[in-house]
C-alpha cells in the first residue's frame, strides 16, 4: 500500500472529507485529490507531514503503515 493509499484509508477511518482536509491543511480540494488519488508521483515529505498532522498522526507513522501493508500484500 502506498502512502497515498494509507492517507485515503485514514481519512475513511476518521470519516474526513476532502473539504474538511482542505480546511485543515490549506491545500485546495483539487490539489488534495491529486495528491491522494493520483499515484503517479510519491508525495513529498512536507505535504505528507502537513496531511499527517491534519489527521492527528505523523508522516513517519503513515509511511510505516504503508510499508507494513505492502509487506503483508507481498507475503
C-alpha positions as a LaTeX table, in Angstrom:
\begin{tabular}{lrrr}
\hline
Residue & $x$ (\AA) & $y$ (\AA) & $z$ (\AA) \\
\hline
Unk1 & 0.00 & 0.00 & 0.00 \\
Unk2 & 1.31 & 3.44 & $-0.88$ \\
Unk3 & 1.43 & 6.42 & 1.45 \\
Unk4 & $-1.38$ & 8.00 & $-0.59$ \\
Unk5 & $-3.47$ & 4.85 & $-0.10$ \\
Unk6 & $-2.76$ & 4.94 & 3.64 \\
Unk7 & $-3.86$ & 8.59 & 3.73 \\
Unk8 & $-7.10$ & 7.64 & 1.97 \\
Unk9 & $-7.61$ & 4.79 & 4.43 \\
Unk10 & $-7.01$ & 7.06 & 7.43 \\
Unk11 & $-9.37$ & 9.67 & 6.03 \\
Unk12 & $-12.01$ & 6.95 & 5.64 \\
Unk13 & $-11.41$ & 5.62 & 9.17 \\
Unk14 & $-11.91$ & 9.11 & 10.56 \\
Unk15 & $-14.70$ & 9.93 & 8.09 \\
Unk16 & $-12.89$ & 13.05 & 6.89 \\
Unk17 & $-13.83$ & 14.52 & 3.52 \\
Unk18 & $-11.59$ & 16.38 & 1.09 \\
Unk19 & $-13.45$ & 19.55 & 2.08 \\
Unk20 & $-12.50$ & 19.06 & 5.72 \\
Unk21 & $-8.91$ & 18.21 & 4.77 \\
Unk22 & $-8.88$ & 21.41 & 2.71 \\
Unk23 & $-9.76$ & 23.37 & 5.83 \\
Unk24 & $-7.24$ & 21.53 & 7.98 \\
Unk25 & $-4.29$ & 21.69 & 5.56 \\
Unk26 & $-4.88$ & 24.75 & 3.42 \\
Unk27 & $-4.39$ & 22.65 & 0.26 \\
Unk28 & $-7.12$ & 23.08 & $-2.32$ \\
Unk29 & $-9.52$ & 20.17 & $-2.78$ \\
Unk30 & $-8.18$ & 19.72 & $-6.31$ \\
Unk31 & $-4.57$ & 19.51 & $-5.08$ \\
Unk32 & $-5.53$ & 17.16 & $-2.25$ \\
Unk33 & $-7.41$ & 14.95 & $-4.67$ \\
Unk34 & $-4.39$ & 14.76 & $-6.99$ \\
Unk35 & $-2.05$ & 14.02 & $-4.09$ \\
Unk36 & $-4.06$ & 11.19 & $-2.57$ \\
Unk37 & $-5.83$ & 9.74 & $-5.63$ \\
Unk38 & $-3.33$ & 10.05 & $-8.49$ \\
Unk39 & $-0.35$ & 7.94 & $-7.54$ \\
Unk40 & 1.92 & 8.92 & $-10.41$ \\
Unk41 & 4.44 & 10.62 & $-8.12$ \\
Unk42 & 5.30 & 9.98 & $-4.50$ \\
Unk43 & 4.18 & 12.64 & $-2.05$ \\
Unk44 & 6.96 & 14.88 & $-0.81$ \\
Unk45 & 7.72 & 14.82 & 2.90 \\
Unk46 & 6.43 & 18.34 & 3.50 \\
Unk47 & 3.00 & 17.57 & 2.03 \\
Unk48 & 2.90 & 14.21 & 3.82 \\
Unk49 & 3.74 & 15.90 & 7.12 \\
Unk50 & 1.04 & 18.53 & 6.64 \\
Unk51 & $-1.58$ & 15.91 & 5.81 \\
Unk52 & $-0.45$ & 13.66 & 8.66 \\
Unk53 & $-0.72$ & 16.49 & 11.16 \\
Unk54 & $-4.25$ & 17.23 & 9.92 \\
Unk55 & $-5.07$ & 13.56 & 10.55 \\
Unk56 & $-3.59$ & 13.63 & 14.05 \\
Unk57 & $-0.60$ & 11.44 & 13.23 \\
Unk58 & 2.90 & 11.77 & 11.81 \\
Unk59 & 4.35 & 11.32 & 8.35 \\
Unk60 & 6.57 & 8.60 & 9.77 \\
Unk61 & 3.53 & 6.69 & 11.05 \\
Unk62 & 1.76 & 6.90 & 7.69 \\
Unk63 & 4.90 & 5.68 & 5.92 \\
Unk64 & 5.37 & 2.87 & 8.45 \\
Unk65 & 1.80 & 1.66 & 7.96 \\
Unk66 & 2.12 & 1.84 & 4.18 \\
Unk67 & 5.33 & $-0.22$ & 4.29 \\
Unk68 & 3.78 & $-2.72$ & 6.72 \\
Unk69 & 0.76 & $-3.16$ & 4.47 \\
Unk70 & 2.96 & $-3.54$ & 1.38 \\
Unk71 & 4.91 & $-6.31$ & 3.11 \\
Unk72 & 1.69 & $-8.10$ & 4.08 \\
Unk73 & 0.46 & $-7.96$ & 0.48 \\
Unk74 & 3.80 & $-9.28$ & $-0.82$ \\
Unk75 & 3.81 & $-12.20$ & 1.64 \\
\hline
\end{tabular}
